């Protein structure tokens, strides 16, 4: 589709799509080092970090003479190169020491390893065989000991147990901030296909949630078909309820393109890049109604 | 060489492990019990410690890091040595700032930076202590980057 088509779509949703360069950001792996120690270590190497105000252990890389992916501290697993908005879903899910967590679409493992720091254990599902090595490498590099990885499609997952917290960071069409050719590559049909997949994942995965459990659904898409409309469907078809969350972002859109969605969808959060200065993102928290 | 023999070259205390096929993992009782209730294709259980390939044990970098905490078989390198080693190069006498344990040819050593952080491991190819000392690189943490490119 032409960029203008999206500009029009986003205007209708109350947004816009100016281009800007996403600042590089990292998340401190507190299993291995404190934020203060890492700031000092990297400062000595000419790398200047600035706290991301809306996440606990995230920092923008404000100055660096070399790629932060090549630094010894990265190889030691002291941090994970992690986009700022992408650090939010794990914080919204906020697992505690007694929580058994399911991460449905886990590779490359940024959110998985983030949740594992506080959880009792994390079961990480990844359906794509070729994405599993990156997930296991990151677990090894960060030295995280409480993650089980299954090469399994979340739509087919039928364990004997229930989970206290579930993250569905769903496969999505992405957004224009992280892919300069995004506008040219996307069609409305893609969003509908992704939406169908996202609903299939949710339909199966809610069966794995304990009665009092919480499920966070997130995408890096700005398209309502993959965001608010999926949550509206989960409310109406799966007996779920979207609960209020407090994090960066605008309220969910309840009347996209003239369609009226459940009012609870407003409890979701939508991160427009032009406002949040992050990539496009969407986050919802669901519980049983 | 088995897991136990490999670990025994660096420390008297082997980490507990769980074996899945040819792979070794560090996993507590909770993860082991959980794994039995999942009923799905588990490819990693806790922390990957290494793998047997053609009868030979290949350690993971996580295992080397664990062993390095209690090991007496270490070589400490300077900043240049650290960079060279992480680029998959061997070490020369000019890189080495201190040696713990054996200095004899053929011994395996854990390679540590000046913060005592493990960088990998190597094998002494020329006895340490002289200006001709050499350590061959067997595995280093730069492998995390090289794997992603493969």
CSV table of C-alpha atoms in Angstrom, one decimal:
chain,number,residue,atom,x,y,z
A,1,UNK,CA,0.0,0.0,0.0
A,2,UNK,CA,1.1,3.6,-0.5
A,3,UNK,CA,2.4,5.5,2.5
A,4,UNK,CA,-0.5,8.0,1.9
A,5,UNK,CA,-3.0,5.2,2.5
A,6,UNK,CA,-1.5,4.6,6.0
A,7,UNK,CA,-1.3,8.3,6.7
A,8,UNK,CA,-5.1,8.5,6.0
A,9,UNK,CA,-5.7,5.4,8.1
A,10,UNK,CA,-3.7,6.7,11.1
A,11,UNK,CA,-5.4,10.1,10.9
A,12,UNK,CA,-8.8,8.4,11.2
A,13,UNK,CA,-7.5,6.7,14.3
A,14,UNK,CA,-6.2,10.0,15.8
A,15,UNK,CA,-2.6,9.3,15.0
A,16,UNK,CA,0.1,10.1,12.4
A,17,UNK,CA,3.2,8.6,11.0
A,18,UNK,CA,6.2,10.8,11.0
A,19,UNK,CA,9.5,9.1,10.5
A,20,UNK,CA,12.3,9.3,13.1
A,21,UNK,CA,15.3,7.3,14.2
A,22,UNK,CA,14.6,5.0,17.1
A,23,UNK,CA,17.2,5.5,19.9
A,24,UNK,CA,19.1,2.4,20.7
A,25,UNK,CA,18.2,1.0,24.1
A,26,UNK,CA,19.3,-1.8,26.5
A,27,UNK,CA,17.9,-3.6,29.5
A,28,UNK,CA,20.2,-4.4,32.4
A,29,UNK,CA,20.4,-8.1,33.3
A,30,UNK,CA,20.1,-7.7,37.1
A,31,UNK,CA,20.8,-11.4,37.5
A,32,UNK,CA,24.5,-10.5,36.7
A,33,UNK,CA,25.1,-6.8,37.5
A,34,UNK,CA,23.4,-3.8,39.0
A,35,UNK,CA,22.5,-0.8,36.9
A,36,UNK,CA,24.9,1.4,38.7
A,37,UNK,CA,27.8,-1.0,38.1
A,38,UNK,CA,27.0,-1.3,34.4
A,39,UNK,CA,26.6,2.5,33.9
A,40,UNK,CA,30.1,2.9,35.4
A,41,UNK,CA,31.7,0.0,33.4
A,42,UNK,CA,30.3,1.4,30.1
A,43,UNK,CA,31.1,5.0,30.9
A,44,UNK,CA,34.8,3.9,31.2
A,45,UNK,CA,34.5,2.7,27.6
A,46,UNK,CA,32.9,5.9,26.3
A,47,UNK,CA,29.3,4.5,26.3
A,48,UNK,CA,26.9,6.9,27.9
A,49,UNK,CA,23.5,5.6,29.2
A,50,UNK,CA,20.4,7.5,30.0
A,51,UNK,CA,17.6,6.0,32.1
A,52,UNK,CA,14.4,5.3,30.1
A,53,UNK,CA,11.8,6.9,32.4
A,54,UNK,CA,8.9,4.4,31.9
A,55,UNK,CA,10.7,1.1,32.4
A,56,UNK,CA,12.6,-0.3,35.5
A,57,UNK,CA,15.9,-1.4,34.1
A,58,UNK,CA,16.0,0.2,30.6
A,59,UNK,CA,18.5,2.7,29.4
A,60,UNK,CA,19.0,4.6,26.1
A,61,UNK,CA,22.4,4.4,24.6
A,62,UNK,CA,23.2,8.1,24.1
A,63,UNK,CA,26.8,7.8,23.0
A,64,UNK,CA,29.0,4.9,22.0
A,65,UNK,CA,32.2,4.7,20.0
A,66,UNK,CA,31.3,1.2,18.9
A,67,UNK,CA,28.3,-1.1,18.6
A,68,UNK,CA,27.0,-2.0,22.0
A,69,UNK,CA,26.4,-5.5,20.6
A,70,UNK,CA,30.2,-6.0,20.3
A,71,UNK,CA,31.2,-4.9,23.8
A,72,UNK,CA,32.6,-7.5,26.2
A,73,UNK,CA,29.9,-6.5,28.7
A,74,UNK,CA,27.3,-7.6,26.2
A,75,UNK,CA,29.1,-10.9,25.7
A,76,UNK,CA,29.1,-11.4,29.4
A,77,UNK,CA,25.4,-11.1,29.5
A,78,UNK,CA,25.3,-7.9,31.5
A,79,UNK,CA,22.6,-6.4,29.3
A,80,UNK,CA,20.1,-7.3,26.5
A,81,UNK,CA,19.7,-4.9,23.5
A,82,UNK,CA,16.0,-4.3,24.0
A,83,UNK,CA,13.8,-1.6,22.4
A,84,UNK,CA,12.1,0.6,25.0
A,85,UNK,CA,8.4,-0.2,24.3
A,86,UNK,CA,9.2,-3.9,24.1
A,87,UNK,CA,10.3,-3.8,27.7
A,88,UNK,CA,6.8,-2.8,28.9
A,89,UNK,CA,4.7,-6.0,28.5
A,90,UNK,CA,6.8,-8.0,30.9
A,91,UNK,CA,6.5,-5.2,33.5
A,92,UNK,CA,2.7,-5.0,32.9
A,93,UNK,CA,2.5,-8.8,33.5
A,94,UNK,CA,4.8,-8.3,36.5
A,95,UNK,CA,5.3,-12.0,37.6
A,96,UNK,CA,6.3,-12.6,41.2
A,97,UNK,CA,8.4,-15.3,42.8
A,98,UNK,CA,5.5,-17.8,43.1
A,99,UNK,CA,4.2,-17.3,39.6
A,100,UNK,CA,4.5,-19.9,36.9
A,101,UNK,CA,4.7,-18.0,33.6
A,102,UNK,CA,4.0,-19.0,30.0
A,103,UNK,CA,5.6,-17.0,27.2
A,104,UNK,CA,3.8,-18.0,23.9
A,105,UNK,CA,5.9,-16.6,21.1
A,106,UNK,CA,9.3,-16.4,22.8
A,107,UNK,CA,12.2,-16.0,20.4
A,108,UNK,CA,14.6,-14.2,20.5
A,109,UNK,CA,14.0,-14.1,24.3
A,110,UNK,CA,14.1,-10.5,25.4
A,111,UNK,CA,10.8,-10.6,27.3
A,112,UNK,CA,11.3,-14.2,28.3
A,113,UNK,CA,14.6,-13.5,30.1
A,114,UNK,CA,13.1,-10.3,31.5
A,115,UNK,CA,10.2,-12.1,33.1
A,116,UNK,CA,12.4,-15.0,34.3
A,117,UNK,CA,14.3,-12.6,36.6
A,118,UNK,CA,11.2,-12.4,38.9
A,119,UNK,CA,9.2,-15.5,38.2
A,120,UNK,CA,9.2,-19.0,39.7
A,121,UNK,CA,9.7,-20.5,36.3
A,122,UNK,CA,9.0,-19.6,32.7
A,123,UNK,CA,7.9,-22.0,29.9
A,124,UNK,CA,8.8,-20.4,26.6
A,125,UNK,CA,7.2,-21.6,23.4
A,126,UNK,CA,8.6,-21.0,20.0
A,127,UNK,CA,7.0,-22.5,16.9
A,128,UNK,CA,9.7,-21.7,14.4
A,129,UNK,CA,12.6,-24.1,14.6
A,130,UNK,CA,15.1,-21.7,13.1
A,131,UNK,CA,14.3,-19.1,15.8
A,132,UNK,CA,15.0,-21.5,18.7
A,133,UNK,CA,18.8,-21.2,18.7
A,134,UNK,CA,18.7,-17.4,19.2
A,135,UNK,CA,16.4,-17.9,22.2
A,136,UNK,CA,18.7,-20.6,23.8
A,137,UNK,CA,21.8,-18.5,23.1
A,138,UNK,CA,20.3,-15.5,24.9
A,139,UNK,CA,19.3,-17.6,27.9
A,140,UNK,CA,22.9,-19.0,28.0
A,141,UNK,CA,24.5,-15.6,27.6
A,142,UNK,CA,22.3,-14.0,30.3
A,143,UNK,CA,22.8,-17.0,32.6
A,144,UNK,CA,19.1,-17.5,33.4
A,145,UNK,CA,18.4,-20.8,35.1
A,146,UNK,CA,14.6,-21.1,35.3
A,147,UNK,CA,13.4,-21.3,31.7
A,148,UNK,CA,12.1,-24.3,29.8
A,149,UNK,CA,12.0,-23.9,26.0
A,150,UNK,CA,9.6,-25.9,23.9
A,151,UNK,CA,9.7,-25.9,20.1
A,152,UNK,CA,5.9,-25.8,20.0
A,153,UNK,CA,3.2,-23.8,18.3
A,154,UNK,CA,1.1,-22.0,20.9
A,155,UNK,CA,-2.0,-23.0,19.0
A,156,UNK,CA,-1.3,-26.7,19.8
A,157,UNK,CA,0.0,-26.3,23.3
A,158,UNK,CA,-2.0,-28.5,25.7
A,159,UNK,CA,-0.1,-29.0,29.0
A,160,UNK,CA,-1.4,-30.8,32.1
A,161,UNK,CA,-0.9,-27.6,34.2
A,162,UNK,CA,-2.3,-24.1,34.4
A,163,UNK,CA,-0.2,-20.9,34.4
A,164,UNK,CA,-0.5,-17.9,36.8
A,165,UNK,CA,0.7,-15.4,34.2
A,166,UNK,CA,0.8,-15.7,30.4
A,167,UNK,CA,2.4,-13.4,27.8
A,168,UNK,CA,1.1,-13.5,24.2
A,169,UNK,CA,3.5,-11.3,22.4
A,170,UNK,CA,1.8,-12.2,19.2
A,171,UNK,CA,3.3,-12.5,15.7
A,172,UNK,CA,2.2,-9.3,13.9
A,173,UNK,CA,2.8,-7.2,10.8
A,174,UNK,CA,5.3,-4.9,12.7
A,175,UNK,CA,5.4,-1.2,12.2
A,176,UNK,CA,7.0,1.5,10.0
A,177,UNK,CA,9.5,2.7,12.6
A,178,UNK,CA,11.5,-0.6,12.7
A,179,UNK,CA,11.3,-1.3,9.0
A,180,UNK,CA,11.9,1.5,6.4
A,181,UNK,CA,10.2,-0.5,3.6
A,182,UNK,CA,7.2,-1.4,5.8
A,183,UNK,CA,4.6,0.8,4.0
A,184,UNK,CA,5.5,-0.7,0.6
A,185,UNK,CA,5.3,-4.2,1.9
A,186,UNK,CA,2.0,-4.1,3.7
A,187,UNK,CA,-1.5,-4.8,2.5
A,188,UNK,CA,-4.8,-4.7,4.4
A,189,UNK,CA,-5.0,-8.4,3.7
A,190,UNK,CA,-1.9,-9.0,5.8
A,191,UNK,CA,-3.5,-7.5,8.9
A,192,UNK,CA,-6.5,-9.7,8.5
A,193,UNK,CA,-4.3,-12.8,8.2
A,194,UNK,CA,-2.3,-11.9,11.2
A,195,UNK,CA,-5.5,-11.1,13.1
A,196,UNK,CA,-6.8,-14.6,12.4
A,197,UNK,CA,-3.5,-16.2,13.7
A,198,UNK,CA,-3.6,-14.0,16.8
A,199,UNK,CA,-7.1,-15.1,17.6
A,200,UNK,CA,-6.2,-18.7,17.1
A,201,UNK,CA,-3.3,-18.4,19.6
A,202,UNK,CA,-5.5,-16.7,22.2
A,203,UNK,CA,-8.3,-19.1,21.7
A,204,UNK,CA,-6.1,-22.0,22.7
A,205,UNK,CA,-3.9,-20.3,25.2
A,206,UNK,CA,-6.7,-19.0,27.5
A,207,UNK,CA,-7.2,-22.7,28.3
A,208,UNK,CA,-3.8,-22.7,30.0
A,209,UNK,CA,-4.6,-19.8,32.3
A,210,UNK,CA,-5.4,-20.4,35.9
A,211,UNK,CA,-8.8,-19.1,37.2
A,212,UNK,CA,-7.2,-16.1,38.9
A,213,UNK,CA,-4.5,-15.8,36.2
A,214,UNK,CA,-3.6,-12.8,34.1
A,215,UNK,CA,-2.7,-12.7,30.4
A,216,UNK,CA,-0.9,-9.9,28.7
A,217,UNK,CA,-1.4,-9.5,24.9
A,218,UNK,CA,1.0,-7.3,23.0
A,219,UNK,CA,2.1,-6.6,19.4
A,220,UNK,CA,4.4,-4.1,17.8
A,221,UNK,CA,1.6,-3.3,15.3
A,222,UNK,CA,-0.4,-0.1,15.1
A,223,UNK,CA,-3.2,-1.7,13.1
A,224,UNK,CA,-6.5,-2.0,15.1
A,225,UNK,CA,-7.2,-5.3,13.3
A,226,UNK,CA,-4.3,-6.8,15.2
A,227,UNK,CA,-4.8,-4.9,18.4
A,228,UNK,CA,-8.1,-3.5,19.7
A,229,UNK,CA,-10.2,-5.7,17.5
A,230,UNK,CA,-8.5,-8.8,18.7
A,231,UNK,CA,-9.1,-7.8,22.3
A,232,UNK,CA,-12.7,-7.0,21.5
A,233,UNK,CA,-13.0,-10.5,20.0
A,234,UNK,CA,-11.4,-12.0,23.2
A,235,UNK,CA,-13.9,-10.2,25.4
A,236,UNK,CA,-16.9,-11.3,23.3
A,237,UNK,CA,-15.8,-14.8,22.3
A,238,UNK,CA,-13.5,-16.1,25.1
A,239,UNK,CA,-15.2,-14.7,28.2
A,240,UNK,CA,-12.3,-12.4,29.0
A,241,UNK,CA,-12.2,-8.9,30.4
A,242,UNK,CA,-9.6,-6.2,29.7
A,243,UNK,CA,-8.4,-4.6,32.9
A,244,UNK,CA,-6.9,-1.2,33.4
A,245,UNK,CA,-3.2,-1.0,33.1
A,246,UNK,CA,-0.9,1.9,34.0
A,247,UNK,CA,1.9,2.3,31.5
A,248,UNK,CA,3.0,4.6,28.8
A,249,UNK,CA,0.6,5.0,25.9
A,250,UNK,CA,-2.9,6.2,24.9
A,251,UNK,CA,-6.1,4.5,25.7
A,252,UNK,CA,-7.2,1.8,23.3
A,253,UNK,CA,-9.4,2.9,20.4
A,254,UNK,CA,-13.0,1.8,20.9
A,255,UNK,CA,-14.4,2.9,17.5
A,256,UNK,CA,-11.9,2.2,14.8
A,257,UNK,CA,-13.1,2.9,11.3
A,258,UNK,CA,-16.7,3.3,12.6
A,259,UNK,CA,-16.8,-0.1,14.3
A,260,UNK,CA,-18.1,-0.1,17.9
A,261,UNK,CA,-15.9,-2.2,20.2
A,262,UNK,CA,-16.5,-3.2,23.8
A,263,UNK,CA,-15.8,-0.2,26.1
A,264,UNK,CA,-13.3,-2.3,28.1
A,265,UNK,CA,-10.9,-2.0,25.1
A,266,UNK,CA,-10.2,1.5,26.3
A,267,UNK,CA,-8.2,-0.1,29.2
A,268,UNK,CA,-5.6,-1.2,26.7
A,269,UNK,CA,-2.6,1.0,25.8
A,270,UNK,CA,-1.5,2.0,22.3
A,271,UNK,CA,1.9,3.6,21.8
A,272,UNK,CA,2.0,5.9,18.8
A,273,UNK,CA,5.7,6.5,17.8
A,274,UNK,CA,5.2,10.2,17.3
A,275,UNK,CA,4.1,10.6,21.0
A,276,UNK,CA,5.9,7.8,22.9
A,277,UNK,CA,9.2,8.1,20.9
A,278,UNK,CA,9.2,4.3,20.7
A,279,UNK,CA,8.3,1.9,18.0
A,280,UNK,CA,4.6,1.3,17.5
A,281,UNK,CA,3.2,-0.9,20.2
A,282,UNK,CA,0.0,-2.2,21.8
A,283,UNK,CA,-0.5,-3.8,25.2
A,284,UNK,CA,-3.6,-5.3,26.9
A,285,UNK,CA,-4.1,-7.2,30.1
A,286,UNK,CA,-6.9,-9.8,30.2
A,287,UNK,CA,-8.4,-11.8,33.0
A,288,UNK,CA,-11.5,-14.1,33.1
A,289,UNK,CA,-14.7,-12.1,33.2
B,1,UNK,CA,35.9,-37.1,27.6
B,2,UNK,CA,32.7,-37.1,29.7
B,3,UNK,CA,31.1,-34.2,31.4
B,4,UNK,CA,32.5,-35.3,34.8
B,5,UNK,CA,36.0,-35.6,33.4
B,6,UNK,CA,35.9,-32.3,31.7
B,7,UNK,CA,34.5,-30.5,34.8
B,8,UNK,CA,37.0,-32.3,37.0
B,9,UNK,CA,39.9,-30.7,35.1
B,10,UNK,CA,38.9,-27.3,36.5
B,11,UNK,CA,37.2,-28.0,39.9
B,12,UNK,CA,36.7,-30.8,42.3
B,13,UNK,CA,33.0,-30.1,42.6
B,14,UNK,CA,30.9,-30.9,39.5
B,15,UNK,CA,27.7,-28.9,39.0
B,16,UNK,CA,24.5,-31.0,39.2
B,17,UNK,CA,23.1,-31.7,35.8
B,18,UNK,CA,20.2,-33.2,33.9
B,19,UNK,CA,20.9,-35.1,30.7
B,20,UNK,CA,18.4,-34.9,27.8
B,21,UNK,CA,19.6,-36.9,24.8
B,22,UNK,CA,23.2,-35.8,24.2
B,23,UNK,CA,22.7,-32.5,26.0
B,24,UNK,CA,23.4,-31.5,29.6
B,25,UNK,CA,21.5,-28.9,31.5
B,26,UNK,CA,21.6,-27.2,34.9
B,27,UNK,CA,18.0,-27.6,36.1
B,28,UNK,CA,16.5,-27.7,39.6
B,29,UNK,CA,13.8,-30.2,40.8
B,30,UNK,CA,11.1,-27.6,40.1
B,31,UNK,CA,12.0,-27.4,36.4
B,32,UNK,CA,12.4,-31.2,36.1
B,33,UNK,CA,8.9,-31.8,37.6
B,34,UNK,CA,7.4,-29.1,35.4
B,35,UNK,CA,9.0,-30.6,32.3
B,36,UNK,CA,7.1,-33.8,32.9
B,37,UNK,CA,3.8,-32.0,32.9
B,38,UNK,CA,4.3,-30.2,29.7
B,39,UNK,CA,4.0,-33.1,27.3
B,40,UNK,CA,5.6,-31.1,24.5
B,41,UNK,CA,8.9,-31.1,22.6
B,42,UNK,CA,11.4,-29.6,25.2
B,43,UNK,CA,14.6,-28.4,23.6
B,44,UNK,CA,16.1,-26.6,26.6
B,45,UNK,CA,15.7,-27.2,30.3
B,46,UNK,CA,17.3,-24.5,32.5
B,47,UNK,CA,20.8,-23.6,31.6
B,48,UNK,CA,22.6,-25.4,28.8
B,49,UNK,CA,25.9,-26.8,30.0
B,50,UNK,CA,27.2,-28.6,27.0
B,51,UNK,CA,26.8,-31.5,24.6
B,52,UNK,CA,28.4,-34.8,23.6
B,53,UNK,CA,29.4,-34.9,20.0
B,54,UNK,CA,31.2,-37.9,18.6
B,55,UNK,CA,32.0,-39.1,22.1
B,56,UNK,CA,33.5,-35.8,23.0
B,57,UNK,CA,32.1,-33.4,25.6
B,58,UNK,CA,31.7,-29.8,24.2
B,59,UNK,CA,31.1,-27.4,27.1
B,60,UNK,CA,28.9,-24.3,26.9
B,61,UNK,CA,30.1,-20.9,27.9
B,62,UNK,CA,27.6,-21.0,30.8
B,63,UNK,CA,29.4,-24.1,32.1
B,64,UNK,CA,32.8,-22.4,31.9
B,65,UNK,CA,31.4,-19.4,33.7
B,66,UNK,CA,30.1,-21.7,36.5
B,67,UNK,CA,33.4,-23.6,36.8
B,68,UNK,CA,35.4,-20.5,36.9
B,69,UNK,CA,33.9,-19.4,40.2
B,70,UNK,CA,35.6,-22.2,42.1
B,71,UNK,CA,38.4,-23.2,39.7
B,72,UNK,CA,42.1,-23.0,40.5
B,73,UNK,CA,43.0,-23.5,36.8
B,74,UNK,CA,42.8,-20.0,35.5
B,75,UNK,CA,44.8,-17.6,33.4
B,76,UNK,CA,44.2,-13.9,33.7
B,77,UNK,CA,44.7,-11.7,30.7
B,78,UNK,CA,45.1,-7.9,30.1
B,79,UNK,CA,42.7,-5.8,28.0
B,80,UNK,CA,44.5,-6.5,24.7
B,81,UNK,CA,44.4,-10.2,25.5
B,82,UNK,CA,40.7,-10.0,26.3
B,83,UNK,CA,40.0,-8.4,22.9
B,84,UNK,CA,42.2,-10.9,21.0
B,85,UNK,CA,40.8,-13.9,22.8
B,86,UNK,CA,37.2,-12.8,22.1
B,87,UNK,CA,38.1,-12.5,18.4
B,88,UNK,CA,38.9,-16.2,18.6
B,89,UNK,CA,42.6,-15.8,18.7
B,90,UNK,CA,45.1,-17.5,20.9
B,91,UNK,CA,47.0,-15.9,23.7
B,92,UNK,CA,50.8,-15.0,23.9
B,93,UNK,CA,52.9,-14.2,26.9
B,94,UNK,CA,52.3,-10.5,26.5
B,95,UNK,CA,48.6,-11.0,27.1
B,96,UNK,CA,49.0,-13.0,30.3
B,97,UNK,CA,49.1,-11.1,33.7
B,98,UNK,CA,48.7,-14.0,36.1
B,99,UNK,CA,48.4,-17.8,36.2
B,100,UNK,CA,46.6,-20.0,38.8
B,101,UNK,CA,47.3,-23.7,38.8
B,102,UNK,CA,49.4,-25.6,36.3
B,103,UNK,CA,51.6,-24.0,33.7
B,104,UNK,CA,52.5,-27.1,31.8
B,105,UNK,CA,51.9,-27.8,28.1
B,106,UNK,CA,48.7,-29.7,27.4
B,107,UNK,CA,46.7,-28.4,30.4
B,108,UNK,CA,43.4,-26.7,29.8
B,109,UNK,CA,42.8,-23.3,31.4
B,110,UNK,CA,39.9,-21.1,32.0
B,111,UNK,CA,40.6,-17.6,30.6
B,112,UNK,CA,39.6,-14.7,32.8
B,113,UNK,CA,39.7,-10.9,32.3
B,114,UNK,CA,41.0,-8.5,34.9
B,115,UNK,CA,37.5,-8.5,36.6
B,116,UNK,CA,37.8,-12.3,37.0
B,117,UNK,CA,35.0,-12.8,34.4
B,118,UNK,CA,35.3,-15.8,32.3
B,119,UNK,CA,36.0,-15.3,28.6
B,120,UNK,CA,36.2,-18.9,27.6
B,121,UNK,CA,38.9,-21.6,27.8
B,122,UNK,CA,42.0,-22.7,26.1
B,123,UNK,CA,44.9,-25.3,26.1
B,124,UNK,CA,48.5,-24.5,26.9
B,125,UNK,CA,50.4,-25.1,23.7
B,126,UNK,CA,53.7,-23.7,25.0
B,127,UNK,CA,54.5,-23.8,28.7
B,128,UNK,CA,53.6,-20.7,30.6
B,129,UNK,CA,56.1,-18.6,32.5
B,130,UNK,CA,58.5,-17.8,29.6
B,131,UNK,CA,58.2,-15.2,26.9
B,132,UNK,CA,57.3,-18.0,24.4
B,133,UNK,CA,54.2,-19.0,26.3
B,134,UNK,CA,51.1,-19.7,24.2
B,135,UNK,CA,47.5,-20.8,24.8
B,136,UNK,CA,45.3,-22.0,22.0
B,137,UNK,CA,41.8,-20.7,22.0
B,138,UNK,CA,39.3,-23.6,22.4
B,139,UNK,CA,36.1,-21.5,23.0
B,140,UNK,CA,35.4,-17.9,23.7
B,141,UNK,CA,32.4,-15.7,24.4
B,142,UNK,CA,32.7,-14.0,21.0
B,143,UNK,CA,31.0,-17.2,19.9
B,144,UNK,CA,27.7,-15.7,21.0
B,145,UNK,CA,28.1,-13.3,18.1
B,146,UNK,CA,29.5,-15.8,15.6
B,147,UNK,CA,26.6,-18.2,16.2
B,148,UNK,CA,24.0,-15.6,15.3
B,149,UNK,CA,25.8,-15.0,12.0
B,150,UNK,CA,25.9,-18.7,11.1
